[in-house]
Short mmCIF file of N, CA and C in Angstrom, two decimals:
data_model
loop_
_atom_site.label_atom_id
_atom_site.label_comp_id
_atom_site.label_asym_id
_atom_site.label_seq_id
_atom_site.Cartn_x
_atom_site.Cartn_y
_atom_site.Cartn_z
N LEU A 8 122.80 119.03 90.44
CA LEU A 8 122.06 119.59 90.55
C LEU A 8 122.11 121.19 90.97
N ARG A 9 121.11 121.56 90.53
CA ARG A 9 121.58 123.26 90.97
C ARG A 9 121.06 123.84 92.41
N ARG A 10 121.26 125.10 92.88
CA ARG A 10 120.87 125.30 94.38
C ARG A 10 119.62 125.97 94.18
N ASN A 11 118.97 125.90 93.16
CA ASN A 11 117.24 126.64 93.71
C ASN A 11 116.67 126.03 92.60
N LEU A 12 115.12 125.74 92.98
CA LEU A 12 114.38 124.72 92.29
C LEU A 12 113.84 125.66 91.08
N HIS A 13 114.35 126.65 90.87
CA HIS A 13 113.96 127.67 89.46
C HIS A 13 114.52 126.88 88.17
N SER A 14 115.77 126.16 88.32
CA SER A 14 116.18 125.26 87.72
C SER A 14 115.48 124.07 86.54
N LEU A 15 114.18 123.75 87.71
CA LEU A 15 113.59 122.54 87.84
C LEU A 15 112.45 122.91 86.79
N TRP A 16 112.06 123.97 86.73
CA TRP A 16 110.32 124.53 86.29
C TRP A 16 109.81 123.64 85.12
N TRP A 17 111.11 122.79 84.32
CA TRP A 17 110.59 122.46 83.32
C TRP A 17 109.47 121.13 83.57
N SER A 18 110.24 120.49 84.65
CA SER A 18 109.38 118.94 85.14
C SER A 18 108.51 119.66 85.50
N SER A 19 107.78 120.47 86.61
CA SER A 19 107.09 121.34 87.07
C SER A 19 105.61 121.97 86.12
N GLY A 20 106.31 121.91 84.65
CA GLY A 20 106.04 122.19 84.02
C GLY A 20 105.04 120.64 83.27
N LEU A 21 106.03 120.01 83.00
CA LEU A 21 105.61 118.63 81.93
C LEU A 21 104.40 118.29 82.75
N GLY A 22 104.76 118.32 84.30
CA GLY A 22 103.52 117.33 85.48
C GLY A 22 102.34 118.12 85.25
N VAL A 23 102.61 119.14 85.37
CA VAL A 23 101.08 120.31 85.37
C VAL A 23 100.35 119.61 83.28
N LEU A 24 100.99 119.59 82.80
CA LEU A 24 100.91 119.50 81.39
C LEU A 24 99.81 118.14 81.34
N ALA A 25 100.85 116.77 81.65
CA ALA A 25 100.25 115.83 81.39
C ALA A 25 99.16 115.41 82.78
N MET A 26 99.13 116.21 83.62
CA MET A 26 98.02 116.22 84.28
C MET A 26 96.76 116.37 83.68
N MET A 27 96.96 117.67 82.88
CA MET A 27 95.43 118.52 82.66
C MET A 27 95.18 117.73 80.90
N TYR A 28 96.21 117.10 79.88
CA TYR A 28 95.81 116.04 79.32
C TYR A 28 94.76 114.93 79.75
N THR A 29 95.72 114.32 81.02
CA THR A 29 94.82 113.35 81.43
C THR A 29 93.41 113.28 81.78
N THR A 30 93.25 114.13 82.34
CA THR A 30 91.81 114.79 83.14
C THR A 30 91.01 115.08 81.71
N ALA A 31 91.90 115.91 81.03
CA ALA A 31 90.62 116.07 79.75
C ALA A 31 90.73 114.86 78.72
N MET A 32 91.62 114.18 78.55
CA MET A 32 91.31 112.59 77.75
C MET A 32 90.21 111.89 78.49
N VAL A 33 90.16 111.75 79.76
CA VAL A 33 88.96 111.16 80.39
C VAL A 33 87.71 111.50 80.31
N MET A 34 88.20 112.85 80.51
CA MET A 34 86.82 113.60 80.60
C MET A 34 85.82 113.36 79.19
N CYS A 35 86.67 113.45 78.30
CA CYS A 35 86.43 112.93 76.73
C CYS A 35 85.87 112.22 76.21
N ARG A 36 86.86 110.89 77.09
CA ARG A 36 86.27 109.98 76.71
C ARG A 36 85.28 109.38 77.28
N GLU A 37 84.98 109.77 78.78
CA GLU A 37 83.37 109.76 79.13
C GLU A 37 82.25 110.20 78.42
N ARG A 38 82.04 111.23 77.38
CA ARG A 38 81.64 111.87 77.37
C ARG A 38 81.11 111.50 75.17
N SER A 39 82.13 110.80 75.17
CA SER A 39 81.97 110.02 73.34
C SER A 39 81.49 108.37 73.72
N ASP A 40 82.00 107.98 74.71
CA ASP A 40 81.94 106.49 75.00
C ASP A 40 80.58 106.01 75.69
N GLY A 41 79.90 107.69 76.69
CA GLY A 41 78.92 106.88 77.62
C GLY A 41 79.38 106.77 78.52
N ALA A 42 78.40 106.65 79.57
CA ALA A 42 78.61 106.44 80.98
C ALA A 42 78.59 104.83 80.86
N ALA A 43 79.18 103.72 81.47
CA ALA A 43 79.48 102.48 81.90
C ALA A 43 78.32 102.41 82.64
N GLU A 44 77.60 101.54 81.88
CA GLU A 44 76.27 100.49 82.58
C GLU A 44 76.40 100.21 84.12
N ASN A 45 77.34 99.58 84.68
CA ASN A 45 77.44 99.23 86.25
C ASN A 45 77.86 100.06 87.23
N VAL A 46 77.30 101.56 86.82
CA VAL A 46 77.51 102.45 87.68
C VAL A 46 77.37 102.50 89.17
N GLN A 47 77.29 102.68 90.08
CA GLN A 47 76.77 103.02 91.62
C GLN A 47 77.25 103.95 91.79
N LEU A 48 76.37 105.46 91.38
CA LEU A 48 77.25 106.56 92.29
C LEU A 48 77.31 106.75 93.84
N TRP A 49 77.02 106.18 94.71
CA TRP A 49 76.88 106.03 96.65
C TRP A 49 77.04 104.46 96.35
N GLN A 50 77.84 104.49 97.18
CA GLN A 50 78.24 102.96 98.04
C GLN A 50 79.04 103.18 98.99
N PRO A 51 77.93 103.84 100.96
CA PRO A 51 78.55 103.88 101.81
C PRO A 51 79.45 102.72 102.27
N SER A 52 81.16 103.30 102.31
CA SER A 52 82.17 102.41 102.93
C SER A 52 82.73 103.23 103.84
N TRP A 53 83.05 102.45 104.65
CA TRP A 53 84.55 102.95 105.33
C TRP A 53 85.80 102.49 104.58
N VAL A 54 85.50 101.39 104.26
CA VAL A 54 87.03 100.77 104.10
C VAL A 54 87.02 101.37 102.50
N GLY A 55 86.10 102.08 101.79
CA GLY A 55 86.50 102.61 100.51
C GLY A 55 86.91 103.68 101.24
N LEU A 56 86.78 104.35 102.18
CA LEU A 56 87.23 105.89 102.29
C LEU A 56 88.91 105.80 102.51
N PHE A 57 88.89 104.81 102.91
CA PHE A 57 90.68 104.40 103.55
C PHE A 57 91.11 103.84 101.92
N GLU A 58 90.55 103.28 101.61
CA GLU A 58 91.07 102.68 100.40
C GLU A 58 91.53 104.22 99.11
N VAL A 59 90.98 105.39 99.40
CA VAL A 59 91.17 106.48 98.29
C VAL A 59 92.08 107.26 99.33
N LEU A 60 91.82 107.81 100.27
CA LEU A 60 92.76 108.48 101.25
C LEU A 60 94.34 108.17 100.82
N PRO A 61 95.11 107.22 100.55
CA PRO A 61 96.15 107.09 100.51
C PRO A 61 97.04 107.67 98.63
N ILE A 62 95.88 107.62 98.04
CA ILE A 62 95.98 108.57 96.21
C ILE A 62 95.82 109.75 96.45
N TYR A 63 95.27 110.54 97.29
CA TYR A 63 94.91 112.23 97.75
C TYR A 63 96.26 111.96 98.42
N SER A 64 96.88 111.76 99.28
CA SER A 64 97.87 111.96 100.78
C SER A 64 99.28 112.06 99.12
N VAL A 65 98.85 111.32 98.22
CA VAL A 65 100.17 111.43 97.22
C VAL A 65 100.29 112.24 96.15
N ALA A 66 99.00 112.29 95.85
CA ALA A 66 99.19 113.85 95.36
C ALA A 66 99.98 114.85 95.71
N PHE A 67 99.42 114.82 97.23
CA PHE A 67 99.62 116.15 97.42
C PHE A 67 101.05 116.38 98.13
N THR A 68 101.99 115.51 97.98
CA THR A 68 103.12 115.50 98.76
C THR A 68 104.44 116.19 98.47
N ALA A 69 104.60 117.40 98.74
CA ALA A 69 105.24 117.77 98.64
C ALA A 69 105.86 118.98 100.25
N HIS A 70 106.03 118.55 100.99
CA HIS A 70 106.36 118.90 102.59
C HIS A 70 107.59 118.55 102.61
N TYR A 71 108.20 117.91 101.67
CA TYR A 71 109.82 118.11 102.03
C TYR A 71 110.42 119.17 101.28
N ASN A 72 109.75 119.90 100.46
CA ASN A 72 110.30 121.02 99.77
C ASN A 72 109.92 122.48 100.28
N MET A 73 108.85 122.25 101.06
CA MET A 73 107.72 123.02 101.20
C MET A 73 108.99 125.13 101.93
N PRO A 74 110.11 124.16 102.85
CA PRO A 74 110.87 125.27 103.33
C PRO A 74 111.73 125.93 101.58
N ARG A 75 112.23 125.31 100.78
CA ARG A 75 112.49 125.48 99.85
C ARG A 75 111.75 126.56 98.91
N TYR A 76 110.62 126.16 98.59
CA TYR A 76 109.50 126.74 98.28
C TYR A 76 109.55 128.18 98.70
N TYR A 77 108.98 128.45 99.90
CA TYR A 77 108.80 129.28 101.14
C TYR A 77 110.44 130.49 100.43
N SER A 78 111.41 130.02 100.68
CA SER A 78 112.51 131.21 100.99
C SER A 78 113.00 131.28 99.23
N GLU A 79 112.11 130.98 98.41
CA GLU A 79 112.27 131.48 96.75
C GLU A 79 111.20 132.28 96.37
N LEU A 80 110.59 132.76 97.12
CA LEU A 80 109.08 133.75 96.92
C LEU A 80 110.39 134.83 97.15
N GLY A 81 111.51 135.17 97.62
CA GLY A 81 112.09 136.38 97.54
C GLY A 81 111.49 137.26 97.98
N GLU A 82 111.48 138.68 97.46
CA GLU A 82 111.10 139.87 97.85
C GLU A 82 109.52 139.47 98.28
N LEU A 83 108.30 138.41 97.91
CA LEU A 83 107.19 138.45 97.72
C LEU A 83 106.93 137.55 99.01
N ARG A 84 107.75 137.30 99.68
CA ARG A 84 107.95 135.91 100.53
C ARG A 84 106.89 137.08 101.81
N SER A 85 105.69 136.29 102.20
CA SER A 85 105.02 136.40 103.34
C SER A 85 104.03 135.48 103.75
N ARG A 86 104.14 135.20 104.50
CA ARG A 86 102.96 133.57 104.83
C ARG A 86 101.88 134.00 103.99
N ALA A 87 101.29 135.20 104.36
CA ALA A 87 100.16 135.25 103.05
C ALA A 87 99.67 134.76 101.79
N THR A 88 101.04 135.49 100.88
CA THR A 88 101.28 134.76 99.71
C THR A 88 101.54 133.43 99.83
N PHE A 89 102.49 132.96 100.30
CA PHE A 89 102.52 131.48 100.40
C PHE A 89 101.43 130.74 100.82
N SER A 90 101.00 130.89 101.68
CA SER A 90 99.09 130.45 102.00
C SER A 90 98.05 130.64 100.92
N GLY A 91 98.70 131.63 99.83
CA GLY A 91 97.59 131.91 99.04
C GLY A 91 98.17 131.19 97.70
N ILE A 92 99.37 130.88 97.38
CA ILE A 92 99.41 129.88 96.12
C ILE A 92 99.69 128.43 96.91
N ILE A 93 99.72 128.62 98.31
CA ILE A 93 99.44 126.39 98.29
C ILE A 93 97.77 126.06 98.30
N GLY A 94 96.89 127.21 98.41
CA GLY A 94 95.69 126.79 98.37
C GLY A 94 95.52 127.05 97.16
N VAL A 95 96.08 127.73 96.09
CA VAL A 95 95.71 128.01 94.86
C VAL A 95 96.18 126.44 94.65
N SER A 96 97.52 125.68 94.33
CA SER A 96 97.72 124.78 94.03
C SER A 96 97.46 123.71 94.35
N PHE A 97 97.00 123.73 96.03
CA PHE A 97 96.47 122.16 96.25
C PHE A 97 95.13 122.39 95.95
N SER A 98 94.37 123.19 95.63
CA SER A 98 92.90 123.20 95.10
C SER A 98 92.87 122.49 93.50
N ALA A 99 93.78 123.10 92.83
CA ALA A 99 93.82 122.64 91.48
C ALA A 99 93.74 121.03 91.03
N VAL A 100 94.89 121.02 92.64
CA VAL A 100 95.50 119.68 92.14
C VAL A 100 93.94 118.53 92.91
N PHE A 101 93.48 118.88 93.72
CA PHE A 101 92.11 118.44 94.32
C PHE A 101 91.47 118.59 92.93
N VAL A 102 90.98 119.60 92.55
CA VAL A 102 90.27 119.83 91.17
C VAL A 102 90.07 118.77 90.41
N CYS A 103 91.67 118.29 89.70
CA CYS A 103 91.87 117.32 88.77
C CYS A 103 92.35 116.16 88.90
N CYS A 104 92.61 115.97 90.06
CA CYS A 104 92.30 113.88 90.64
C CYS A 104 90.90 113.71 90.88
N ALA A 105 90.18 114.67 91.39
CA ALA A 105 88.66 114.67 91.27
C ALA A 105 87.65 114.72 89.90
N LEU A 106 88.06 115.14 89.17
CA LEU A 106 88.02 115.21 88.11
C LEU A 106 87.95 113.86 86.87
N THR A 107 89.05 113.39 87.26
CA THR A 107 89.57 111.83 86.82
C THR A 107 89.30 111.11 87.90
N ALA A 108 88.88 110.98 88.99
CA ALA A 108 88.75 109.58 89.69
C ALA A 108 86.75 109.80 89.23
N ALA A 109 86.33 110.80 88.70
CA ALA A 109 84.80 111.04 88.92
C ALA A 109 84.45 110.19 87.10
N PHE A 110 85.16 111.05 86.66
CA PHE A 110 84.96 110.76 85.03
C PHE A 110 85.28 109.41 84.14
N GLY A 111 86.79 108.63 85.09
CA GLY A 111 87.72 107.72 85.26
C GLY A 111 86.14 106.32 85.37
N TYR A 112 85.57 106.62 86.63
CA TYR A 112 84.46 105.81 87.39
C TYR A 112 83.20 105.65 86.05
N LEU A 113 82.92 106.90 86.17
CA LEU A 113 81.47 106.85 84.77
C LEU A 113 81.69 106.31 83.79
N CYS A 114 83.48 106.62 83.74
CA CYS A 114 83.60 105.88 81.92
C CYS A 114 83.86 104.08 81.63
N PHE A 115 84.21 103.54 82.87
CA PHE A 115 84.65 102.10 83.67
C PHE A 115 83.67 101.25 84.53
N GLY A 116 82.95 101.91 85.41
CA GLY A 116 81.96 101.80 86.30
C GLY A 116 83.04 101.01 87.20
N ALA A 117 82.13 99.89 87.68
CA ALA A 117 82.85 98.97 88.66
C ALA A 117 83.78 98.36 88.11
N ASP A 118 84.02 98.24 86.79
CA ASP A 118 85.16 97.41 86.18
C ASP A 118 86.25 97.92 86.44
N ILE A 119 86.62 99.34 87.13
CA ILE A 119 87.70 100.10 86.39
C ILE A 119 88.71 99.29 87.82
N GLN A 120 89.79 99.50 87.18
CA GLN A 120 91.45 99.17 88.02
C GLN A 120 91.61 100.35 88.53
N GLY A 121 92.40 99.74 89.75
CA GLY A 121 93.24 100.51 90.60
C GLY A 121 93.61 101.80 89.46
N ASN A 122 94.77 101.64 88.58
CA ASN A 122 95.64 102.51 87.94
C ASN A 122 94.69 102.72 86.43
N LEU A 123 94.12 103.70 86.91
CA LEU A 123 92.79 104.22 85.54
C LEU A 123 93.58 103.85 84.24
N LEU A 124 94.79 104.23 83.94
CA LEU A 124 95.54 104.12 82.56
C LEU A 124 95.33 102.51 82.35
N ASN A 125 95.57 101.69 83.04
CA ASN A 125 95.34 99.99 82.59
C ASN A 125 94.05 100.08 82.08
N ASN A 126 92.90 100.67 82.40
CA ASN A 126 91.72 100.39 81.59
C ASN A 126 91.96 100.63 80.17
N PHE A 127 92.33 101.84 79.97
CA PHE A 127 92.84 101.95 78.48
C PHE A 127 93.38 100.57 77.56
N GLU A 128 93.61 100.09 76.60
CA GLU A 128 93.89 99.18 75.29
C GLU A 128 95.39 99.87 75.32
N ALA A 129 96.29 98.76 75.47
CA ALA A 129 97.21 98.93 74.74
C ALA A 129 97.59 99.66 73.47
N ASN A 130 96.76 99.45 72.75
CA ASN A 130 97.22 100.21 71.21
C ASN A 130 96.25 101.32 71.33
N ASP A 131 95.65 101.75 72.70
CA ASP A 131 94.87 102.90 72.68
C ASP A 131 95.97 104.42 72.35
N PHE A 132 96.11 104.81 71.34
CA PHE A 132 96.84 106.33 71.15
C PHE A 132 96.94 107.37 72.70
N GLN A 133 95.76 107.48 73.17
CA GLN A 133 95.11 108.28 73.81
C GLN A 133 95.55 107.78 75.36
N GLY A 134 95.60 106.92 75.23
CA GLY A 134 96.00 106.60 76.64
C GLY A 134 97.92 106.08 76.54
N ALA A 135 98.26 105.84 75.49
CA ALA A 135 99.49 105.51 75.86
C ALA A 135 100.30 107.04 75.43
N LEU A 136 99.74 108.09 75.11
CA LEU A 136 100.00 108.87 75.24
C LEU A 136 100.08 109.33 76.87
N ALA A 137 99.00 109.46 78.02
CA ALA A 137 99.26 109.61 78.54
C ALA A 137 99.76 108.57 79.94
N ARG A 138 100.07 107.64 79.51
CA ARG A 138 101.27 106.42 80.22
C ARG A 138 102.41 107.44 80.01
N ILE A 139 102.61 107.47 78.93
CA ILE A 139 104.11 108.05 78.94
C ILE A 139 105.01 109.54 79.03
N GLY A 140 103.45 110.77 79.46
CA GLY A 140 103.81 111.79 80.19
C GLY A 140 103.40 111.91 81.18
N LEU A 141 103.27 110.49 82.11
CA LEU A 141 102.33 110.87 83.43
C LEU A 141 103.88 109.47 83.83
N GLY A 142 104.52 108.89 82.58
CA GLY A 142 105.52 108.47 83.09
C GLY A 142 107.05 109.08 83.30
N LEU A 143 106.74 110.26 82.53
CA LEU A 143 108.11 111.04 81.81
C LEU A 143 107.77 112.10 83.56
N VAL A 144 106.49 112.27 83.90
CA VAL A 144 106.57 113.18 85.24
C VAL A 144 107.26 112.61 86.18
N VAL A 145 106.92 111.15 86.57
CA VAL A 145 107.47 110.05 87.69
C VAL A 145 108.72 110.38 87.62
N ILE A 146 109.97 110.22 86.32
CA ILE A 146 111.10 110.49 86.05
C ILE A 146 111.53 111.78 86.54
N ALA A 147 110.78 112.40 85.94
CA ALA A 147 111.52 113.91 86.11
C ALA A 147 111.30 114.36 88.20
N ALA A 148 110.31 113.91 88.86
CA ALA A 148 110.25 113.92 90.29
C ALA A 148 111.18 113.33 90.82
N PHE A 149 112.55 113.13 90.37
CA PHE A 149 113.29 112.45 91.33
C PHE A 149 114.01 114.14 91.08
N ALA A 150 114.26 114.54 90.50
CA ALA A 150 115.04 116.00 90.78
C ALA A 150 114.55 116.63 91.74
N LEU A 151 113.42 116.56 92.10
CA LEU A 151 113.10 117.49 93.04
C LEU A 151 113.20 117.36 93.81
N VAL A 152 113.15 115.59 93.94
CA VAL A 152 113.02 114.98 95.51
C VAL A 152 114.64 115.01 96.07
N LEU A 153 115.53 114.51 94.81
CA LEU A 153 117.13 114.77 95.45
C LEU A 153 117.52 116.08 95.42
N HIS A 154 116.99 116.91 95.31
CA HIS A 154 117.40 118.77 95.95
C HIS A 154 117.07 118.61 97.37
N SER A 155 115.79 118.64 97.52
CA SER A 155 115.58 118.31 99.39
C SER A 155 117.19 117.22 99.94
N LEU A 156 116.92 116.27 99.58
CA LEU A 156 118.02 115.10 99.94
C LEU A 156 118.87 115.73 99.99
N ARG A 157 119.93 116.68 99.15
CA ARG A 157 121.17 117.41 98.98
C ARG A 157 121.20 118.41 99.85
N ALA A 158 120.02 119.22 99.62
CA ALA A 158 119.65 120.33 100.89
C ALA A 158 119.86 120.12 102.31
N SER A 159 119.69 118.71 102.59
CA SER A 159 119.45 118.28 103.90
C SER A 159 120.65 117.83 104.48
N ILE A 160 121.28 117.58 103.33
CA ILE A 160 123.06 117.12 103.47
C ILE A 160 123.99 118.06 103.87
N GLU A 161 123.73 118.58 103.35
CA GLU A 161 124.53 119.79 103.02
C GLU A 161 124.78 120.95 104.23
#
């Protein structure tokens, strides 16, 4: 592994593209197929809240690389710049996850599975492309995780 995170730019780019594709695909699918008939827009439940929190927790997992991100800002390094970058990044992730969840629910209704991509047929090309893209992101993320592990061992 290289000493800086710049060498892993391609995995971040792949992640952004795969997430944007999946979000756009689910939004377009809902628009073309129409909303599912068994949609309940609001079911107040504390249990439901605790079921969705782990999803957002995983979506924002980056804390182990934060010191490295900060140090690699170089001359631009300041708390204000770093806070702005993190704010924009986390907001974008939140919007993508929220749109995918909302449109996925509108598309499949109460029959939606925990893994949204499992709702698409195995022979669905767009669904398969989203599965492949997000699968590659998971594989490529190991380099980012191992980067922090190596830095902590040194």
